[in-house]
CSV table of C-alpha atoms in Angstrom, one decimal:
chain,number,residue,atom,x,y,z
A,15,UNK,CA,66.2,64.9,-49.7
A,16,UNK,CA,68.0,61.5,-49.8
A,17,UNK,CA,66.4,58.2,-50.9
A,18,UNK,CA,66.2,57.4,-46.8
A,19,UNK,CA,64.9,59.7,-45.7
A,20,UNK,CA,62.5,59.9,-48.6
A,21,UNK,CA,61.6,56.3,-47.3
A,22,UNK,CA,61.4,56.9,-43.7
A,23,UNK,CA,59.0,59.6,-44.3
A,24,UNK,CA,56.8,58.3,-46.4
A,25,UNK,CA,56.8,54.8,-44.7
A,26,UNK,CA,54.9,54.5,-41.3
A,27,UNK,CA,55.8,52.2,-38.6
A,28,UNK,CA,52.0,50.5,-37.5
A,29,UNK,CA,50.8,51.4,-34.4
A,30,UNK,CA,50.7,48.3,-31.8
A,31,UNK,CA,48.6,47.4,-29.1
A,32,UNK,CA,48.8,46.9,-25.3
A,33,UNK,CA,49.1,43.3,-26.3
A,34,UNK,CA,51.2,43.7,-28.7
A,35,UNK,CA,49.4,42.7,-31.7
A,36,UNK,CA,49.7,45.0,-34.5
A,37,UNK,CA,46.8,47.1,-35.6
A,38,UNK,CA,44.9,45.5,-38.6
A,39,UNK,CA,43.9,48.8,-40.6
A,40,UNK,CA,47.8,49.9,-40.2
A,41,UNK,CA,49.3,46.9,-41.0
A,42,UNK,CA,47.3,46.2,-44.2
A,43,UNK,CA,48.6,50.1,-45.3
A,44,UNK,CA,52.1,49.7,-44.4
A,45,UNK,CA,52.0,45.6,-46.2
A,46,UNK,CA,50.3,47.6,-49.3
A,47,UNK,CA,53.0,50.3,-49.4
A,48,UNK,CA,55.8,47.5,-49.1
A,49,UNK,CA,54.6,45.6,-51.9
A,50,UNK,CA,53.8,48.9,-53.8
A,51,UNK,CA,57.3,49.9,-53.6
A,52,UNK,CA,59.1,46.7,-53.7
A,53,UNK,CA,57.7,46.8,-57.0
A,54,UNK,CA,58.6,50.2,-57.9
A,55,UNK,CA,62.3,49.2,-56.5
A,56,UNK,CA,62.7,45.8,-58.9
A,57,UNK,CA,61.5,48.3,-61.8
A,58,UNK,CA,63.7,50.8,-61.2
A,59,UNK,CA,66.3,48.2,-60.7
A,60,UNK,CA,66.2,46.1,-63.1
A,61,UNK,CA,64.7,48.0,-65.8
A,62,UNK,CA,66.0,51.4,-65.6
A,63,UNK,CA,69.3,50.2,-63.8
A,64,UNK,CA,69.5,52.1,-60.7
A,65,UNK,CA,71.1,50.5,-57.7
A,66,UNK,CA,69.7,51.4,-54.4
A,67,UNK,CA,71.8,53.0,-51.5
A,68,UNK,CA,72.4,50.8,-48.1
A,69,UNK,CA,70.9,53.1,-45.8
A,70,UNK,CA,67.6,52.5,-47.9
A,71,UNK,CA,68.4,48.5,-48.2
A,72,UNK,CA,68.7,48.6,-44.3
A,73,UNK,CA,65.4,50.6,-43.6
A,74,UNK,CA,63.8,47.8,-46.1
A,75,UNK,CA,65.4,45.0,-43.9
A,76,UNK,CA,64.1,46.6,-40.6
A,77,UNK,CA,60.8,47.1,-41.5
A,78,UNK,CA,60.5,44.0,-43.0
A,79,UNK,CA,62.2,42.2,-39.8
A,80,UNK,CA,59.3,44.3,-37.6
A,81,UNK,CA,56.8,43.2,-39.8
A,82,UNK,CA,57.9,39.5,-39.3
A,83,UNK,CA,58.1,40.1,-35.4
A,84,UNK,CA,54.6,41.2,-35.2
A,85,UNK,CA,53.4,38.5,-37.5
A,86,UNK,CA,55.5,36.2,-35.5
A,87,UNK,CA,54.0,37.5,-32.4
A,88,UNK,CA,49.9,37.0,-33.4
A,89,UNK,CA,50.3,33.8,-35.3
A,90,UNK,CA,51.8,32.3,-31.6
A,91,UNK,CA,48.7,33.9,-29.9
A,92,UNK,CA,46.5,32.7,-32.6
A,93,UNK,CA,47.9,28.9,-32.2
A,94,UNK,CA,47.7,29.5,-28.7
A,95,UNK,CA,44.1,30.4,-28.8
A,96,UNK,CA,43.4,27.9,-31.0
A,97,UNK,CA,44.7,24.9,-28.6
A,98,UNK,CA,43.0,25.8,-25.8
A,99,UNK,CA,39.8,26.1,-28.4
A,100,UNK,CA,40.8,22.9,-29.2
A,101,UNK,CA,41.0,21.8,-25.3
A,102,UNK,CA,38.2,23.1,-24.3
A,103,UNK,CA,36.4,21.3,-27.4
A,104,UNK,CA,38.0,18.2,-26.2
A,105,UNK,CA,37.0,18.1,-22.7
A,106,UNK,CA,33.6,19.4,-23.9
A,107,UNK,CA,33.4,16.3,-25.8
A,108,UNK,CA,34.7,14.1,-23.4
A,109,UNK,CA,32.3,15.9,-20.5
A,110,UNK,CA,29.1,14.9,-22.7
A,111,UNK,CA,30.2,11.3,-23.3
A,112,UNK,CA,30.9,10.2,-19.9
A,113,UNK,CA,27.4,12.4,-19.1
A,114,UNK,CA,25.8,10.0,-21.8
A,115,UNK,CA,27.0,7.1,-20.5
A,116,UNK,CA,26.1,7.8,-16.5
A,117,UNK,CA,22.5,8.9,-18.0
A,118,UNK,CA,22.6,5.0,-20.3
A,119,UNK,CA,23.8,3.3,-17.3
A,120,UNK,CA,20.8,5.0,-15.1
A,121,UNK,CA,18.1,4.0,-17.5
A,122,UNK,CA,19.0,0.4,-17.9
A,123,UNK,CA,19.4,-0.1,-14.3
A,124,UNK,CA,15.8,1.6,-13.7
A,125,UNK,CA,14.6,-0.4,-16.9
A,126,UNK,CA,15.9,-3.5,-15.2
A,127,UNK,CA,14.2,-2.7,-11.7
A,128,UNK,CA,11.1,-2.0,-13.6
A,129,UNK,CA,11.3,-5.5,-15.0
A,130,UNK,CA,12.1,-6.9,-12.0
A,131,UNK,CA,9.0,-5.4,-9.9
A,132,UNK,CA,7.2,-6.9,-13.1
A,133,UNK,CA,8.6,-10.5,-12.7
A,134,UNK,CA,7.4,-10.0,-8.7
A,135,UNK,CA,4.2,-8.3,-9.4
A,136,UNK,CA,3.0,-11.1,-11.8
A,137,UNK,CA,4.7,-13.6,-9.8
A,138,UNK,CA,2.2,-12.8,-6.6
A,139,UNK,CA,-0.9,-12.3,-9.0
A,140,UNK,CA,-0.2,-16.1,-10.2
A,141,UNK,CA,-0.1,-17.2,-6.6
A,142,UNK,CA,-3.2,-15.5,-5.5
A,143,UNK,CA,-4.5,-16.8,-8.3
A,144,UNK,CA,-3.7,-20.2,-7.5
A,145,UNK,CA,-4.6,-19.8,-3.8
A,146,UNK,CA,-8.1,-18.9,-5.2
A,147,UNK,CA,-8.2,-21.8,-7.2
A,148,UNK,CA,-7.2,-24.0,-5.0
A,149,UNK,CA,-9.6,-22.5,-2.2
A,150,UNK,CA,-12.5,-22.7,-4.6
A,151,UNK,CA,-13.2,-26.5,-3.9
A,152,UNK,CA,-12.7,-26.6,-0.1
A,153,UNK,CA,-15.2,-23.5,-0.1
A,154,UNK,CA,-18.1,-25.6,-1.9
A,155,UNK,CA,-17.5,-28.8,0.1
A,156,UNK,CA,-17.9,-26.2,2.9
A,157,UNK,CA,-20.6,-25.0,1.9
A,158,UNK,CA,-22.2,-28.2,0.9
A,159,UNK,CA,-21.6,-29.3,4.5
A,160,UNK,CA,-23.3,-26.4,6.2
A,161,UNK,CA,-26.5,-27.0,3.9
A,162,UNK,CA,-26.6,-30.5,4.8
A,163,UNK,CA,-26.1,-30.1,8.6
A,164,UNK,CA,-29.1,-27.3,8.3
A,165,UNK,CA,-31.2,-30.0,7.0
A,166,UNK,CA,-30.5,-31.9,9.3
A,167,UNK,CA,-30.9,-29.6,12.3
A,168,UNK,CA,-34.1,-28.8,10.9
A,169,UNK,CA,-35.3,-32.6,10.9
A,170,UNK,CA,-34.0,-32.5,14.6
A,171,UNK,CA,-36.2,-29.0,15.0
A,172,UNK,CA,-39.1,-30.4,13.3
A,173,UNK,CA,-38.5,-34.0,15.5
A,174,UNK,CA,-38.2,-32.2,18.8
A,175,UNK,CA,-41.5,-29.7,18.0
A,176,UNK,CA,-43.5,-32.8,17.9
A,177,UNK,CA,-42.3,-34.2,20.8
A,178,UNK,CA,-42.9,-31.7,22.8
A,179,UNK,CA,-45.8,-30.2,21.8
A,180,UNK,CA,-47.2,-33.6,22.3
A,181,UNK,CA,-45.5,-34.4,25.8
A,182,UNK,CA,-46.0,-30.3,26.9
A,183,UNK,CA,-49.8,-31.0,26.3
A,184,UNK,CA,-50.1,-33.7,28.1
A,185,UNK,CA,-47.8,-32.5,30.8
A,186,UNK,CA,-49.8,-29.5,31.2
A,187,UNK,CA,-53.4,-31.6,31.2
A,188,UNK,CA,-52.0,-33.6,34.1
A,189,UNK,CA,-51.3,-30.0,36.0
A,190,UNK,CA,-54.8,-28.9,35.1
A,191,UNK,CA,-56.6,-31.8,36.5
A,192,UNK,CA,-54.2,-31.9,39.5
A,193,UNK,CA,-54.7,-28.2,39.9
A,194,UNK,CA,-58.3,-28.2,39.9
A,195,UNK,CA,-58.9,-31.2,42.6
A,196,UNK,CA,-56.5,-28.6,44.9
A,197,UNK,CA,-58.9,-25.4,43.8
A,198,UNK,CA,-62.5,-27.7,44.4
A,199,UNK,CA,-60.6,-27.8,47.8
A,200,UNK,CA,-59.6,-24.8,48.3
A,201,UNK,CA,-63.4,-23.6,47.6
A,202,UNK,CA,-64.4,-25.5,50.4
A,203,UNK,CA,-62.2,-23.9,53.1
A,204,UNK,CA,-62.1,-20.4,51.6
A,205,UNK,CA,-64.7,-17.5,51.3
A,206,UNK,CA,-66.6,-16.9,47.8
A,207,UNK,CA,-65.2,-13.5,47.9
A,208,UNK,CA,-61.3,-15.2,47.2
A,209,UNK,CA,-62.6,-17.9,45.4
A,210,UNK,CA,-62.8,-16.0,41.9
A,211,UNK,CA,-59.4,-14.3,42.2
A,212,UNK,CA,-57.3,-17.2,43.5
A,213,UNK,CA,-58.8,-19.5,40.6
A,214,UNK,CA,-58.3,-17.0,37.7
A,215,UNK,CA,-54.2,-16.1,38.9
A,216,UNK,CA,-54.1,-20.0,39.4
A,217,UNK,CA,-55.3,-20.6,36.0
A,218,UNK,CA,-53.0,-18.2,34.6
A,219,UNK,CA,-50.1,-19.1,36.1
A,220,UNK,CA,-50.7,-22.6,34.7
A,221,UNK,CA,-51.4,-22.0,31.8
A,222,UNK,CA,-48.4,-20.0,31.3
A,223,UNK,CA,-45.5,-21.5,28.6
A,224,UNK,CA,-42.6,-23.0,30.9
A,225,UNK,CA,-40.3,-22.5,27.6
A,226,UNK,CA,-40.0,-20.6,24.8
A,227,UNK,CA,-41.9,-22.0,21.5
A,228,UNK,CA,-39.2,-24.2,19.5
A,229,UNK,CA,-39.8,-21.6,16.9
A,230,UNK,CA,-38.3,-19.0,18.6
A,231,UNK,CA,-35.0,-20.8,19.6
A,232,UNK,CA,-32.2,-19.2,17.9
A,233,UNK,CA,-28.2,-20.5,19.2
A,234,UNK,CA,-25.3,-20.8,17.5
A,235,UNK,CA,-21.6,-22.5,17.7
A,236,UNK,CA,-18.6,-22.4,15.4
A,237,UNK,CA,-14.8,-23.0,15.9
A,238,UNK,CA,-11.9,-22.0,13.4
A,239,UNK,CA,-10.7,-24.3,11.3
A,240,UNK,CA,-7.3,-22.9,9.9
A,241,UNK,CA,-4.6,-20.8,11.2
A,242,UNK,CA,-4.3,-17.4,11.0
A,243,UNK,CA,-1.0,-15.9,10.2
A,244,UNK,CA,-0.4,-11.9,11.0
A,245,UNK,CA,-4.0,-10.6,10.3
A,246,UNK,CA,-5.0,-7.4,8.7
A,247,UNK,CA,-6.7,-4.3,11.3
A,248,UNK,CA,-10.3,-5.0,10.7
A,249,UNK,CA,-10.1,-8.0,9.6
A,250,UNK,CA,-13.0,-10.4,10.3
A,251,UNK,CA,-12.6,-13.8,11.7
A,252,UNK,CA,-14.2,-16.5,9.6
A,253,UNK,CA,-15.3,-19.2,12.4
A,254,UNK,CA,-16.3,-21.3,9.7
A,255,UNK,CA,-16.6,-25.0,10.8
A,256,UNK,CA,-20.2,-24.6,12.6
A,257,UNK,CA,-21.2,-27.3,15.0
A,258,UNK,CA,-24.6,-25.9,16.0
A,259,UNK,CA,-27.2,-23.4,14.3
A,260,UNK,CA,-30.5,-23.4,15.6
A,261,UNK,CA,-32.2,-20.6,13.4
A,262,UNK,CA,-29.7,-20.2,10.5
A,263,UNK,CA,-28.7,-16.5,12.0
A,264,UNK,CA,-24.9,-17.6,11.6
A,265,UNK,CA,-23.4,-17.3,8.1
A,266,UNK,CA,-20.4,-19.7,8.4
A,267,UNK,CA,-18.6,-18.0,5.0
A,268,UNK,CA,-18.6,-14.7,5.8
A,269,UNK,CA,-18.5,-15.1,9.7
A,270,UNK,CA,-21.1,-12.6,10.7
A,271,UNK,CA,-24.3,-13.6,12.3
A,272,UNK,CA,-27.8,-11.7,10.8
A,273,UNK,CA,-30.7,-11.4,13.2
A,274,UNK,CA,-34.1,-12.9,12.3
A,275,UNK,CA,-35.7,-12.9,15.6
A,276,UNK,CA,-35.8,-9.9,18.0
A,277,UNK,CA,-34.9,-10.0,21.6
A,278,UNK,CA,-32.2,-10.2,24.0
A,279,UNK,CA,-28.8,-12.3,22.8
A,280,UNK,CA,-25.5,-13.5,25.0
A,281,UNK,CA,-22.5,-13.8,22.7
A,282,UNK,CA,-19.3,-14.4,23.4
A,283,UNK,CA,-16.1,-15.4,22.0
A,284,UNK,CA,-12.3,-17.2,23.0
A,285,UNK,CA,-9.3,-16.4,20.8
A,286,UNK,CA,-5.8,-18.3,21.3
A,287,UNK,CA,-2.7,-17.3,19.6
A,288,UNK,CA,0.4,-19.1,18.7
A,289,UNK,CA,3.1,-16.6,20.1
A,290,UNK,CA,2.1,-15.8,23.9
A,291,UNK,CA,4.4,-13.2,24.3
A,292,UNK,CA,3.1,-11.8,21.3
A,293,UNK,CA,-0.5,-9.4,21.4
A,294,UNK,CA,-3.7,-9.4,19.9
A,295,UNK,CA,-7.1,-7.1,20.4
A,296,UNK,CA,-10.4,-8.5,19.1
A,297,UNK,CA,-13.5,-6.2,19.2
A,298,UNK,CA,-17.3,-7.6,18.7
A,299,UNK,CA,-18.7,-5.6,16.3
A,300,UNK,CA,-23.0,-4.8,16.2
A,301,UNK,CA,-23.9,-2.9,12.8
A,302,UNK,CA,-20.5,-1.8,12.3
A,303,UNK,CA,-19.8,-0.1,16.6
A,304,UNK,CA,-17.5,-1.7,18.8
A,305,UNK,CA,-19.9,-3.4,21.5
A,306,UNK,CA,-17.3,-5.5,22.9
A,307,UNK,CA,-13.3,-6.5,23.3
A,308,UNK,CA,-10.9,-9.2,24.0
A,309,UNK,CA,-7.5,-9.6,24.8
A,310,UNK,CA,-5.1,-12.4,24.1
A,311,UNK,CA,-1.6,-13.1,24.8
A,312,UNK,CA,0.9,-10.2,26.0
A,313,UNK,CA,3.2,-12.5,28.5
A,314,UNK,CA,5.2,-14.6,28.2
A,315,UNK,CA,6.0,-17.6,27.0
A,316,UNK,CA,5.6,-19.6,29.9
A,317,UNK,CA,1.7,-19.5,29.4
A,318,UNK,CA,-0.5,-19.6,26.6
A,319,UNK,CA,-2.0,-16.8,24.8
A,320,UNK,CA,-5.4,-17.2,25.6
A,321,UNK,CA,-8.6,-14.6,26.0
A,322,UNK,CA,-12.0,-14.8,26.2
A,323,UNK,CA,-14.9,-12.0,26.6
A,324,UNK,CA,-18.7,-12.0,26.8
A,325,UNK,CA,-21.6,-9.7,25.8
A,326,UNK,CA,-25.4,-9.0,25.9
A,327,UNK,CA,-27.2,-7.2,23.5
A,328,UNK,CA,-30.4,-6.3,22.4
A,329,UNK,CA,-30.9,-7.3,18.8
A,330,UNK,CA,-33.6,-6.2,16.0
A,331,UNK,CA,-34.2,-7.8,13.0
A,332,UNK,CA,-31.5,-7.7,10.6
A,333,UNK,CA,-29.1,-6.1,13.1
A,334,UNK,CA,-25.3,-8.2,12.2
A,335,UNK,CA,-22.5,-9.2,14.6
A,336,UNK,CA,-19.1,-10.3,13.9
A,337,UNK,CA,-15.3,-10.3,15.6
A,338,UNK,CA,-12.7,-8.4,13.8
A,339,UNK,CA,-9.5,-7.7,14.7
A,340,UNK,CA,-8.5,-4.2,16.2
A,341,UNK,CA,-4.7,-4.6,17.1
A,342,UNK,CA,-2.2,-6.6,17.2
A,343,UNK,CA,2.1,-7.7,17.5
A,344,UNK,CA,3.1,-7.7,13.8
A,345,UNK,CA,3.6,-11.8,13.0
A,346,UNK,CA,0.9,-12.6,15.5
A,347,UNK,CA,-0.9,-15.8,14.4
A,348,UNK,CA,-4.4,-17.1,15.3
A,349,UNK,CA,-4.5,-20.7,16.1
A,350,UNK,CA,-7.0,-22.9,14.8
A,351,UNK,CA,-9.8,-24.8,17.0
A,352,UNK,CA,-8.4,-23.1,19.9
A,353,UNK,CA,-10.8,-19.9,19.1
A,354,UNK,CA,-14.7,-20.1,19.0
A,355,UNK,CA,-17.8,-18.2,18.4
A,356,UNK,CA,-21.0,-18.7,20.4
A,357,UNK,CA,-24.4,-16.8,20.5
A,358,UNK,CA,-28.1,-17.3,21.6
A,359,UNK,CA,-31.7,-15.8,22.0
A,360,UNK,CA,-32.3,-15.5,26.1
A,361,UNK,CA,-35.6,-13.9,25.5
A,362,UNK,CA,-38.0,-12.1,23.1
């Protein structure tokens, strides 16, 4: 057997795949053998002095040539590979970054409405609060008012009681005396049988009161003293300046009048607004039911917005009334000492 084909059948070319890379268990065998007998071949060479054939130099060189082919081949997949891993890692990175920054950008623009809606927030609370302040003095000079003009209704009470009482009794003494001169006459022309019976419904009829005691008067009158710009559904409409109060049923802060004498009550109510075109719906309120409603405005603007309603009612004691507002154009305004609130006891 020559030295090539001693070669050719010990060495074995590696198997290669479908992709043309070269199987790793072969090619470590076939590298091994190379190096085992490249060795072998410098000993024998240079040691022992024996020259190799060409057919055996050749086989080396093709081998060696396939070898570098293969290798060739999967170091250009691997750098392939690893350039797209590379690209990908890039774009990856690049993907994440610009995600950071939309996700920064999103937080300091919702950070900066927050603070915004802050600034507003404790911008209104500083101008209710200043609205309360400054309301605080006009509501205790109002309320200083309405005690005074009590008192002073009840000196008038207390003044007009006497009077009358005095002037009803002597009123009524003159229609005694005057009454019985006409029943002596009357005795004279009529039977005994009628006398008794005329003289007692005569008497009785006389003797009933003309007028309700002063006590039992009960009437009040207020206007509103400041405009009313777009009100709030249910809203109640504070008729505060109060011109008359006979009975101190009307509460001119809160604008509700209480009941303290039972009987039979007339109120009624006029409400102007600023925008005729515009609507509004008022309802009088008993005890928290809808008694009563009023209409203002709807036209045009060719007339004002005016409306007025009336109501009687049976009241008990401690039974409340009050106007609210039940519907309305949005911006609708409520003009001032155009709209009024009246009420009073008819009978007991």
């Amino acid at each position: 057997m020559s030295e090539l084909e001693a070669f050719k059948k010990i060495m074995i070319v590696p198997n290669t795949s479908r992709s043309g890379r070269v199987s790793d268990l072969s090619t470590m065998s076939g590298l091994t053998f190379l190096c085992l007998y490249a060795g072998l071949l410098y000993h024998t060479t240079n040691v022992l002095s024996i020259p190799l054939s060409q057919d055996v130099r050749d086989a080396i060189d093709d081998y060696i040539s396939q070898k570098q082919h293969f290798l060739s081949k999967d170091v250009q997949i691997l750098t392939s590979r690893l350039a797209k891993v590379e690209n990908n890692r890039e774009n990856d990175f690049q993907f994440f970054t610009n995600r950071l920054l939309e996700v920064e950008t999103m937080h300091a623009k919702e950070l900066e409405t927050l603070t915004n809606r802050l600034a507003e927030v404790e911008n209104m609370c500083n101008k209710d609060f200043d609205i309360l302040t400054s309301g605080i003095p006009e509501v205790e000079n109002m309320r200083s008012k309405e005690l005074q003009a009590q008192i002073n209704r009840s000196s008038d009470v207390e003044k007009m009681h006497g009077k009358h009482d005095v002037k009803g009794l002597t009123n009524r003494l003159k229609d005694l005396k005057n009454n019985n001169f006409k029943d002596v006459k009357t005795l004279k022309t009529h039977s005994q049988t009628f006398q008794a019976p005329s003289i007692a419904k005569r008497t009785s009829i006389i003797m009933r009161p003309r007028v309700a005691p002063v006590t039992d008067w009960v009437a009040f009158h207020a206007i509103l003293p400041v405009r009313i710009h777009d009100p709030a559904y249910g809203h109640i409409i504070p008729f505060s300046d109060m011109k008359t109060n006979i009975g101190t049923g009307y509460h001119a802060t809160t604008g509700v009048f209480i009941c303290n004498t039972p009987g039979v009550y007339v109120f009624s109510w006029n409400i102007r607004i600023h925008e005729p075109a515009h609507g509004l719906e008022t309802e009088l309120m008993l005890n928290g039911a809808t008694v009563g409603y009023n209409t203002s405005g709807g036209g045009d603007n060719s007339v004002w917005g005016y409306g007025s309603a009336t109501v009687t009612l049976y009241l008990q004691e401690g039974d409340e009334v009050w106007v609210r507002v039940t519907s309305k154009t949005p911006g609708v305004s409520i003009v001032e000492y155009n709209c009024m609130f009246t009420g009073f006891l008819i009978h007991t």
